[in-house]
Amino acid sequence: MYAEERQQAIAALVAARGRVSVAVLADRYGVTTETVRRDLAHLERLGLVRRGHGGAIPAASLSVAEPALSEREHTRAEHKDRIAAAATSFLPPSGGSVLFDAGTTTGRIVGALPPEVDLTVVTNSVPIAARLAAMSTVQLHLLGGRVRGVTQAAVGAEALATLSTVHVDVAFIGTNALSIDHGLSTPDADEAAVKRAMVRTADRVVVVADSSKVGRRNLLSFASLEPIDVLVTDTDLDDTDRRQLIEHGIEVVTT
């Protein structure tokens, strides 16, 4: 394969997968890692990829776009169901307190809760609150504020003021994107502010995100990797990403 053909193939693979490591590319195309890095440098100059820690992501992956909740509900649904089921193992003991961030994967954790679960729950998600309100053993606290139509999440000063007084055992946090250098990120400033406050409320932070979000960056970082205790994701996670996350002290659970 000529260099130009290989570079075109690399650009197409990065666009399809969202993130690909240098090691994977070197093995796939039978070249050295130094050759891959030169290829990526060339593709970055052309504006086709963006180089990161040990690999590349699509140039367009630093995104400000945000799909609606109804659209995201059906994206990678089977992966999200498995992630949610695995995440329930991180619930606190009976009588404990939990925060559920708004999102389709966090919503699936709520759907996986046993009917007799005894928890105090804080959430800014209207759909999650509606589901939990029917559970007699749950003490539900719904954050107030302006509700964003695209995520059906309460945001703004009222939500932030309440979160400043809250402390929970476990926070289940969703994210639009996760990368080593940019941490957890999202496109919206109000959403980022609430998520940032949520991370600060918990003794233990469990991020639930399918692997397509790993290696991506959105406009606004709301947390570094440091406060994350656990990432629950799917088995499509790239080995390089998994190793780097573990090196940052995160327990990585794939399902």
PDB file of C-alpha atoms in Angstrom:
ATOM      1  CA  MET A   1       0.000   0.000   0.000  1.00  0.00           C
ATOM      2  CA  TYR A   2       1.330   3.412  -0.992  1.00  0.00           C
ATOM      3  CA  ALA A   3       1.594   6.139   1.663  1.00  0.00           C
ATOM      4  CA  GLU A   4      -1.265   8.149   0.137  1.00  0.00           C
ATOM      5  CA  GLU A   5      -3.560   5.100   0.107  1.00  0.00           C
ATOM      6  CA  ARG A   6      -2.655   4.280   3.708  1.00  0.00           C
ATOM      7  CA  GLN A   7      -3.310   7.839   4.821  1.00  0.00           C
ATOM      8  CA  GLN A   8      -6.713   7.851   3.134  1.00  0.00           C
ATOM      9  CA  ALA A   9      -7.550   4.560   4.840  1.00  0.00           C
ATOM     10  CA  ILE A  10      -6.413   5.908   8.209  1.00  0.00           C
ATOM     11  CA  ALA A  11      -8.558   9.031   7.820  1.00  0.00           C
ATOM     12  CA  ALA A  12     -11.598   6.892   6.969  1.00  0.00           C
ATOM     13  CA  LEU A  13     -10.979   4.565   9.921  1.00  0.00           C
ATOM     14  CA  VAL A  14     -10.613   7.442  12.384  1.00  0.00           C
ATOM     15  CA  ALA A  15     -13.819   9.017  11.070  1.00  0.00           C
ATOM     16  CA  ALA A  16     -15.694   5.730  11.462  1.00  0.00           C
ATOM     17  CA  ARG A  17     -14.422   4.759  14.912  1.00  0.00           C
ATOM     18  CA  GLY A  18     -14.132   8.180  16.513  1.00  0.00           C
ATOM     19  CA  ARG A  19     -10.691   7.440  17.930  1.00  0.00           C
ATOM     20  CA  VAL A  20      -7.897   5.071  16.910  1.00  0.00           C
ATOM     21  CA  SER A  21      -4.567   4.546  18.666  1.00  0.00           C
ATOM     22  CA  VAL A  22      -1.173   4.698  16.983  1.00  0.00           C
ATOM     23  CA  ALA A  23      -0.464   1.107  18.031  1.00  0.00           C
ATOM     24  CA  VAL A  24      -3.665  -0.167  16.412  1.00  0.00           C
ATOM     25  CA  LEU A  25      -2.919   1.672  13.170  1.00  0.00           C
ATOM     26  CA  ALA A  26       0.658   0.417  13.037  1.00  0.00           C
ATOM     27  CA  ASP A  27      -0.513  -3.166  13.482  1.00  0.00           C
ATOM     28  CA  ARG A  28      -3.370  -2.812  11.003  1.00  0.00           C
ATOM     29  CA  TYR A  29      -1.236  -1.426   8.179  1.00  0.00           C
ATOM     30  CA  GLY A  30       2.023  -3.254   8.958  1.00  0.00           C
ATOM     31  CA  VAL A  31       4.148  -0.151   9.484  1.00  0.00           C
ATOM     32  CA  THR A  32       6.089   1.317  12.371  1.00  0.00           C
ATOM     33  CA  THR A  33       4.549   3.640  14.939  1.00  0.00           C
ATOM     34  CA  GLU A  34       6.885   6.381  13.663  1.00  0.00           C
ATOM     35  CA  THR A  35       5.382   6.010  10.184  1.00  0.00           C
ATOM     36  CA  VAL A  36       1.870   6.232  11.630  1.00  0.00           C
ATOM     37  CA  ARG A  37       2.765   9.404  13.517  1.00  0.00           C
ATOM     38  CA  ARG A  38       4.065  10.964  10.295  1.00  0.00           C
ATOM     39  CA  ASP A  39       0.839   9.948   8.548  1.00  0.00           C
ATOM     40  CA  LEU A  40      -1.246  11.490  11.328  1.00  0.00           C
ATOM     41  CA  ALA A  41       0.807  14.694  11.237  1.00  0.00           C
ATOM     42  CA  HIS A  42       0.131  14.939   7.495  1.00  0.00           C
ATOM     43  CA  LEU A  43      -3.595  14.266   7.966  1.00  0.00           C
ATOM     44  CA  GLU A  44      -3.772  16.856  10.737  1.00  0.00           C
ATOM     45  CA  ARG A  45      -2.237  19.475   8.431  1.00  0.00           C
ATOM     46  CA  LEU A  46      -4.969  18.641   5.929  1.00  0.00           C
ATOM     47  CA  GLY A  47      -7.594  19.142   8.630  1.00  0.00           C
ATOM     48  CA  LEU A  48      -8.823  15.534   8.499  1.00  0.00           C
ATOM     49  CA  VAL A  49      -7.817  14.359  11.986  1.00  0.00           C
ATOM     50  CA  ARG A  50      -6.723  15.805  15.308  1.00  0.00           C
ATOM     51  CA  ARG A  51      -3.806  14.126  17.065  1.00  0.00           C
ATOM     52  CA  GLY A  52      -4.122  13.316  20.765  1.00  0.00           C
ATOM     53  CA  HIS A  53      -2.477  11.151  23.403  1.00  0.00           C
ATOM     54  CA  GLY A  54      -1.310   8.046  21.565  1.00  0.00           C
ATOM     55  CA  GLY A  55      -3.723   8.299  18.657  1.00  0.00           C
ATOM     56  CA  ALA A  56      -6.067  10.457  16.610  1.00  0.00           C
ATOM     57  CA  ILE A  57      -9.675  11.606  16.608  1.00  0.00           C
ATOM     58  CA  PRO A  58     -11.753  13.154  13.805  1.00  0.00           C
ATOM     59  CA  ALA A  59     -11.095  16.850  13.320  1.00  0.00           C
ATOM     60  CA  ALA A  60     -14.813  17.494  13.833  1.00  0.00           C
ATOM     61  CA  SER A  61     -14.991  15.663  17.148  1.00  0.00           C
ATOM     62  CA  LEU A  62     -14.549  18.869  19.171  1.00  0.00           C
ATOM     63  CA  SER A  63     -18.266  19.417  18.921  1.00  0.00           C
ATOM     64  CA  VAL A  64     -20.856  21.973  19.947  1.00  0.00           C
ATOM     65  CA  ALA A  65     -23.761  19.978  18.504  1.00  0.00           C
ATOM     66  CA  GLU A  66     -26.065  18.068  20.818  1.00  0.00           C
ATOM     67  CA  PRO A  67     -28.678  15.534  19.663  1.00  0.00           C
ATOM     68  CA  ALA A  68     -32.096  15.553  21.317  1.00  0.00           C
ATOM     69  CA  LEU A  69     -32.887  13.147  24.150  1.00  0.00           C
ATOM     70  CA  SER A  70     -35.346  11.217  21.974  1.00  0.00           C
ATOM     71  CA  GLU A  71     -32.640  10.669  19.350  1.00  0.00           C
ATOM     72  CA  ARG A  72     -30.015   9.587  21.897  1.00  0.00           C
ATOM     73  CA  GLU A  73     -32.441   7.180  23.555  1.00  0.00           C
ATOM     74  CA  HIS A  74     -32.185   4.818  20.583  1.00  0.00           C
ATOM     75  CA  THR A  75     -28.450   5.229  19.912  1.00  0.00           C
ATOM     76  CA  ARG A  76     -26.379   2.192  20.992  1.00  0.00           C
ATOM     77  CA  ALA A  77     -29.329   1.115  23.122  1.00  0.00           C
ATOM     78  CA  GLU A  78     -28.074  -2.436  23.763  1.00  0.00           C
ATOM     79  CA  HIS A  79     -24.716  -1.118  24.949  1.00  0.00           C
ATOM     80  CA  LYS A  80     -26.457   1.314  27.295  1.00  0.00           C
ATOM     81  CA  ASP A  81     -28.675  -1.436  28.726  1.00  0.00           C
ATOM     82  CA  ARG A  82     -25.622  -3.542  29.595  1.00  0.00           C
ATOM     83  CA  ILE A  83     -23.789  -0.552  31.049  1.00  0.00           C
ATOM     84  CA  ALA A  84     -26.786   0.342  33.212  1.00  0.00           C
ATOM     85  CA  ALA A  85     -27.137  -3.204  34.538  1.00  0.00           C
ATOM     86  CA  ALA A  86     -23.436  -3.287  35.466  1.00  0.00           C
ATOM     87  CA  ALA A  87     -23.635   0.159  37.068  1.00  0.00           C
ATOM     88  CA  THR A  88     -26.235  -1.005  39.600  1.00  0.00           C
ATOM     89  CA  SER A  89     -23.457  -2.911  41.395  1.00  0.00           C
ATOM     90  CA  PHE A  90     -22.105   0.486  42.513  1.00  0.00           C
ATOM     91  CA  LEU A  91     -25.296   1.530  44.301  1.00  0.00           C
ATOM     92  CA  PRO A  92     -24.776   2.285  47.997  1.00  0.00           C
ATOM     93  CA  PRO A  93     -26.223  -0.009  50.688  1.00  0.00           C
ATOM     94  CA  SER A  94     -29.890   0.215  51.610  1.00  0.00           C
ATOM     95  CA  GLY A  95     -30.714   3.650  52.986  1.00  0.00           C
ATOM     96  CA  GLY A  96     -27.893   5.339  51.092  1.00  0.00           C
ATOM     97  CA  SER A  97     -28.009   8.425  48.874  1.00  0.00           C
ATOM     98  CA  VAL A  98     -27.545   8.663  45.109  1.00  0.00           C
ATOM     99  CA  LEU A  99     -27.429  11.405  42.514  1.00  0.00           C
ATOM    100  CA  PHE A 100     -28.557  10.642  38.973  1.00  0.00           C
ATOM    101  CA  ASP A 101     -27.375  13.053  36.301  1.00  0.00           C
ATOM    102  CA  ALA A 102     -29.724  13.574  33.358  1.00  0.00           C
ATOM    103  CA  GLY A 103     -29.098  11.285  30.401  1.00  0.00           C
ATOM    104  CA  THR A 104     -30.220   8.190  28.560  1.00  0.00           C
ATOM    105  CA  THR A 105     -27.704   5.842  30.199  1.00  0.00           C
ATOM    106  CA  THR A 106     -28.337   7.138  33.719  1.00  0.00           C
ATOM    107  CA  GLY A 107     -32.039   6.783  32.989  1.00  0.00           C
ATOM    108  CA  ARG A 108     -31.507   3.131  32.174  1.00  0.00           C
ATOM    109  CA  ILE A 109     -29.868   2.591  35.585  1.00  0.00           C
ATOM    110  CA  VAL A 110     -33.100   3.810  37.157  1.00  0.00           C
ATOM    111  CA  GLY A 111     -34.989   1.324  35.008  1.00  0.00           C
ATOM    112  CA  ALA A 112     -32.728  -1.452  36.316  1.00  0.00           C
ATOM    113  CA  LEU A 113     -33.301  -0.658  40.001  1.00  0.00           C
ATOM    114  CA  PRO A 114     -34.949  -3.422  42.032  1.00  0.00           C
ATOM    115  CA  PRO A 115     -38.530  -2.443  42.977  1.00  0.00           C
ATOM    116  CA  GLU A 116     -37.832  -2.604  46.727  1.00  0.00           C
ATOM    117  CA  VAL A 117     -34.691  -0.421  46.628  1.00  0.00           C
ATOM    118  CA  ASP A 118     -34.385   1.934  49.619  1.00  0.00           C
ATOM    119  CA  LEU A 119     -32.574   5.093  48.532  1.00  0.00           C
ATOM    120  CA  THR A 120     -32.581   8.845  48.799  1.00  0.00           C
ATOM    121  CA  VAL A 121     -32.219  10.125  45.246  1.00  0.00           C
ATOM    122  CA  VAL A 122     -31.319  13.561  43.880  1.00  0.00           C
ATOM    123  CA  THR A 123     -31.720  14.262  40.167  1.00  0.00           C
ATOM    124  CA  ASN A 124     -32.104  17.122  37.706  1.00  0.00           C
ATOM    125  CA  SER A 125     -33.765  14.891  35.110  1.00  0.00           C
ATOM    126  CA  VAL A 126     -37.501  15.258  34.580  1.00  0.00           C
ATOM    127  CA  PRO A 127     -37.892  11.759  33.001  1.00  0.00           C
ATOM    128  CA  ILE A 128     -35.848  10.111  35.775  1.00  0.00           C
ATOM    129  CA  ALA A 129     -37.838  11.924  38.466  1.00  0.00           C
ATOM    130  CA  ALA A 130     -41.128  10.876  36.881  1.00  0.00           C
ATOM    131  CA  ARG A 131     -40.049   7.257  36.975  1.00  0.00           C
ATOM    132  CA  LEU A 132     -38.761   7.373  40.544  1.00  0.00           C
ATOM    133  CA  ALA A 133     -41.828   9.215  41.850  1.00  0.00           C
ATOM    134  CA  ALA A 134     -43.823   5.995  41.525  1.00  0.00           C
ATOM    135  CA  MET A 135     -41.408   4.046  43.769  1.00  0.00           C
ATOM    136  CA  SER A 136     -42.636   4.221  47.369  1.00  0.00           C
ATOM    137  CA  THR A 137     -39.271   3.242  48.895  1.00  0.00           C
ATOM    138  CA  VAL A 138     -37.385   6.102  47.193  1.00  0.00           C
ATOM    139  CA  GLN A 139     -37.064   9.515  48.817  1.00  0.00           C
ATOM    140  CA  LEU A 140     -36.919  11.740  45.740  1.00  0.00           C
ATOM    141  CA  HIS A 141     -35.440  15.246  45.503  1.00  0.00           C
ATOM    142  CA  LEU A 142     -35.885  16.939  42.123  1.00  0.00           C
ATOM    143  CA  LEU A 143     -33.603  19.894  41.462  1.00  0.00           C
ATOM    144  CA  GLY A 144     -35.375  23.054  40.348  1.00  0.00           C
ATOM    145  CA  GLY A 145     -34.440  25.480  37.601  1.00  0.00           C
ATOM    146  CA  ARG A 146     -34.919  26.027  33.909  1.00  0.00           C
ATOM    147  CA  VAL A 147     -35.545  22.790  32.037  1.00  0.00           C
ATOM    148  CA  ARG A 148     -33.536  22.407  28.831  1.00  0.00           C
ATOM    149  CA  GLY A 149     -35.736  20.916  26.146  1.00  0.00           C
ATOM    150  CA  VAL A 150     -32.923  19.018  24.424  1.00  0.00           C
ATOM    151  CA  THR A 151     -31.940  17.075  27.575  1.00  0.00           C
ATOM    152  CA  GLN A 152     -35.025  17.561  29.793  1.00  0.00           C
ATOM    153  CA  ALA A 153     -32.626  18.534  32.583  1.00  0.00           C
ATOM    154  CA  ALA A 154     -32.981  21.312  35.147  1.00  0.00           C
ATOM    155  CA  VAL A 155     -30.120  23.796  34.953  1.00  0.00           C
ATOM    156  CA  GLY A 156     -29.324  27.292  36.155  1.00  0.00           C
ATOM    157  CA  ALA A 157     -28.840  29.167  39.402  1.00  0.00           C
ATOM    158  CA  GLU A 158     -31.563  27.355  41.344  1.00  0.00           C
ATOM    159  CA  ALA A 159     -30.150  23.911  40.574  1.00  0.00           C
ATOM    160  CA  LEU A 160     -26.618  25.081  41.418  1.00  0.00           C
ATOM    161  CA  ALA A 161     -27.721  26.618  44.707  1.00  0.00           C
ATOM    162  CA  THR A 162     -29.331  23.343  45.805  1.00  0.00           C
ATOM    163  CA  LEU A 163     -26.339  21.270  44.726  1.00  0.00           C
ATOM    164  CA  SER A 164     -24.046  23.455  46.838  1.00  0.00           C
ATOM    165  CA  THR A 165     -25.848  22.090  49.931  1.00  0.00           C
ATOM    166  CA  VAL A 166     -26.063  18.439  48.823  1.00  0.00           C
ATOM    167  CA  HIS A 167     -23.812  15.498  49.689  1.00  0.00           C
ATOM    168  CA  VAL A 168     -24.427  11.967  48.382  1.00  0.00           C
ATOM    169  CA  ASP A 169     -22.762   8.571  48.624  1.00  0.00           C
ATOM    170  CA  VAL A 170     -22.639   7.946  44.866  1.00  0.00           C
ATOM    171  CA  ALA A 171     -23.151  10.155  41.811  1.00  0.00           C
ATOM    172  CA  PHE A 172     -23.894   8.514  38.465  1.00  0.00           C
ATOM    173  CA  ILE A 173     -22.698  10.975  35.835  1.00  0.00           C
ATOM    174  CA  GLY A 174     -23.250  10.958  32.086  1.00  0.00           C
ATOM    175  CA  THR A 175     -21.066  12.749  29.574  1.00  0.00           C
ATOM    176  CA  ASN A 176     -21.140  13.689  25.917  1.00  0.00           C
ATOM    177  CA  ALA A 177     -17.423  13.043  25.584  1.00  0.00           C
ATOM    178  CA  LEU A 178     -14.419  11.790  27.561  1.00  0.00           C
ATOM    179  CA  SER A 179     -10.745  12.232  26.774  1.00  0.00           C
ATOM    180  CA  ILE A 180      -7.470  12.087  28.654  1.00  0.00           C
ATOM    181  CA  ASP A 181      -6.576  15.720  28.016  1.00  0.00           C
ATOM    182  CA  HIS A 182     -10.028  17.368  28.101  1.00  0.00           C
ATOM    183  CA  GLY A 183     -11.705  15.185  30.732  1.00  0.00           C
ATOM    184  CA  LEU A 184     -15.507  14.984  30.717  1.00  0.00           C
ATOM    185  CA  SER A 185     -17.131  17.486  28.396  1.00  0.00           C
ATOM    186  CA  THR A 186     -20.452  18.703  27.048  1.00  0.00           C
ATOM    187  CA  PRO A 187     -21.559  21.373  24.541  1.00  0.00           C
ATOM    188  CA  ASP A 188     -23.752  23.526  26.804  1.00  0.00           C
ATOM    189  CA  ALA A 189     -22.456  25.963  29.461  1.00  0.00           C
ATOM    190  CA  ASP A 190     -25.463  25.614  31.791  1.00  0.00           C
ATOM    191  CA  GLU A 191     -25.336  21.838  31.594  1.00  0.00           C
ATOM    192  CA  ALA A 192     -21.579  21.886  32.231  1.00  0.00           C
ATOM    193  CA  ALA A 193     -22.031  24.024  35.351  1.00  0.00           C
ATOM    194  CA  VAL A 194     -24.591  21.629  36.846  1.00  0.00           C
ATOM    195  CA  LYS A 195     -22.529  18.552  36.012  1.00  0.00           C
ATOM    196  CA  ARG A 196     -19.456  20.187  37.558  1.00  0.00           C
ATOM    197  CA  ALA A 197     -21.403  20.787  40.767  1.00  0.00           C
ATOM    198  CA  MET A 198     -22.744  17.225  40.725  1.00  0.00           C
ATOM    199  CA  VAL A 199     -19.259  15.738  40.594  1.00  0.00           C
ATOM    200  CA  ARG A 200     -18.357  17.728  43.720  1.00  0.00           C
ATOM    201  CA  THR A 201     -21.322  16.376  45.718  1.00  0.00           C
ATOM    202  CA  ALA A 202     -20.320  12.704  45.865  1.00  0.00           C
ATOM    203  CA  ASP A 203     -18.057  10.446  47.866  1.00  0.00           C
ATOM    204  CA  ARG A 204     -17.845   8.240  44.775  1.00  0.00           C
ATOM    205  CA  VAL A 205     -18.256   9.298  41.137  1.00  0.00           C
ATOM    206  CA  VAL A 206     -19.341   6.649  38.641  1.00  0.00           C
ATOM    207  CA  VAL A 207     -19.331   7.730  34.997  1.00  0.00           C
ATOM    208  CA  VAL A 208     -21.561   5.744  32.649  1.00  0.00           C
ATOM    209  CA  ALA A 209     -20.757   6.214  28.961  1.00  0.00           C
ATOM    210  CA  ASP A 210     -20.576   3.953  25.938  1.00  0.00           C
ATOM    211  CA  SER A 211     -17.200   3.590  24.268  1.00  0.00           C
ATOM    212  CA  SER A 212     -18.086   5.808  21.292  1.00  0.00           C
ATOM    213  CA  LYS A 213     -17.723   8.806  23.641  1.00  0.00           C
ATOM    214  CA  VAL A 214     -14.199   7.906  24.747  1.00  0.00           C
ATOM    215  CA  GLY A 215     -11.492   9.833  22.929  1.00  0.00           C
ATOM    216  CA  ARG A 216     -13.898  12.598  21.954  1.00  0.00           C
ATOM    217  CA  ARG A 217     -13.987  16.194  23.152  1.00  0.00           C
ATOM    218  CA  ASN A 218     -16.894  18.605  23.375  1.00  0.00           C
ATOM    219  CA  LEU A 219     -16.665  22.344  23.819  1.00  0.00           C
ATOM    220  CA  LEU A 220     -16.756  22.606  27.619  1.00  0.00           C
ATOM    221  CA  SER A 221     -14.903  20.411  30.111  1.00  0.00           C
ATOM    222  CA  PHE A 222     -16.825  19.990  33.360  1.00  0.00           C
ATOM    223  CA  ALA A 223     -14.439  17.612  35.150  1.00  0.00           C
ATOM    224  CA  SER A 224     -10.920  16.294  34.813  1.00  0.00           C
ATOM    225  CA  LEU A 225     -10.271  12.570  35.172  1.00  0.00           C
ATOM    226  CA  GLU A 226      -9.040  13.015  38.751  1.00  0.00           C
ATOM    227  CA  PRO A 227     -12.422  12.914  40.565  1.00  0.00           C
ATOM    228  CA  ILE A 228     -13.689   9.912  38.578  1.00  0.00           C
ATOM    229  CA  ASP A 229     -13.630   6.684  40.559  1.00  0.00           C
ATOM    230  CA  VAL A 230     -15.262   4.324  38.056  1.00  0.00           C
ATOM    231  CA  LEU A 231     -16.045   4.284  34.333  1.00  0.00           C
ATOM    232  CA  VAL A 232     -18.664   1.759  33.246  1.00  0.00           C
ATOM    233  CA  THR A 233     -18.580   1.304  29.481  1.00  0.00           C
ATOM    234  CA  ASP A 234     -18.804  -1.410  26.827  1.00  0.00           C
ATOM    235  CA  THR A 235     -16.314  -3.954  25.523  1.00  0.00           C
ATOM    236  CA  ASP A 236     -15.642  -1.952  22.340  1.00  0.00           C
ATOM    237  CA  LEU A 237     -13.358   0.294  24.404  1.00  0.00           C
ATOM    238  CA  ASP A 238      -9.942   0.591  22.778  1.00  0.00           C
ATOM    239  CA  ASP A 239      -7.177  -1.175  24.733  1.00  0.00           C
ATOM    240  CA  THR A 240      -4.992   1.932  24.696  1.00  0.00           C
ATOM    241  CA  ASP A 241      -7.819   4.044  26.092  1.00  0.00           C
ATOM    242  CA  ARG A 242      -8.470   1.468  28.794  1.00  0.00           C
ATOM    243  CA  ARG A 243      -4.820   1.381  29.827  1.00  0.00           C
ATOM    244  CA  GLN A 244      -4.553   5.175  29.962  1.00  0.00           C
ATOM    245  CA  LEU A 245      -7.715   5.489  32.048  1.00  0.00           C
ATOM    246  CA  ILE A 246      -6.472   2.867  34.500  1.00  0.00           C
ATOM    247  CA  GLU A 247      -3.149   4.718  34.717  1.00  0.00           C
ATOM    248  CA  HIS A 248      -5.162   7.768  35.806  1.00  0.00           C
ATOM    249  CA  GLY A 249      -6.540   5.788  38.746  1.00  0.00           C
ATOM    250  CA  ILE A 250      -9.952   4.980  37.273  1.00  0.00           C
ATOM    251  CA  GLU A 251     -11.568   1.584  37.745  1.00  0.00           C
ATOM    252  CA  VAL A 252     -12.728   0.601  34.242  1.00  0.00           C
ATOM    253  CA  VAL A 253     -15.635  -1.838  34.003  1.00  0.00           C
ATOM    254  CA  THR A 254     -16.575  -3.135  30.547  1.00  0.00           C
ATOM    255  CA  THR A 255     -19.698  -5.104  29.782  1.00  0.00           C
TER     256      THR A 255
END
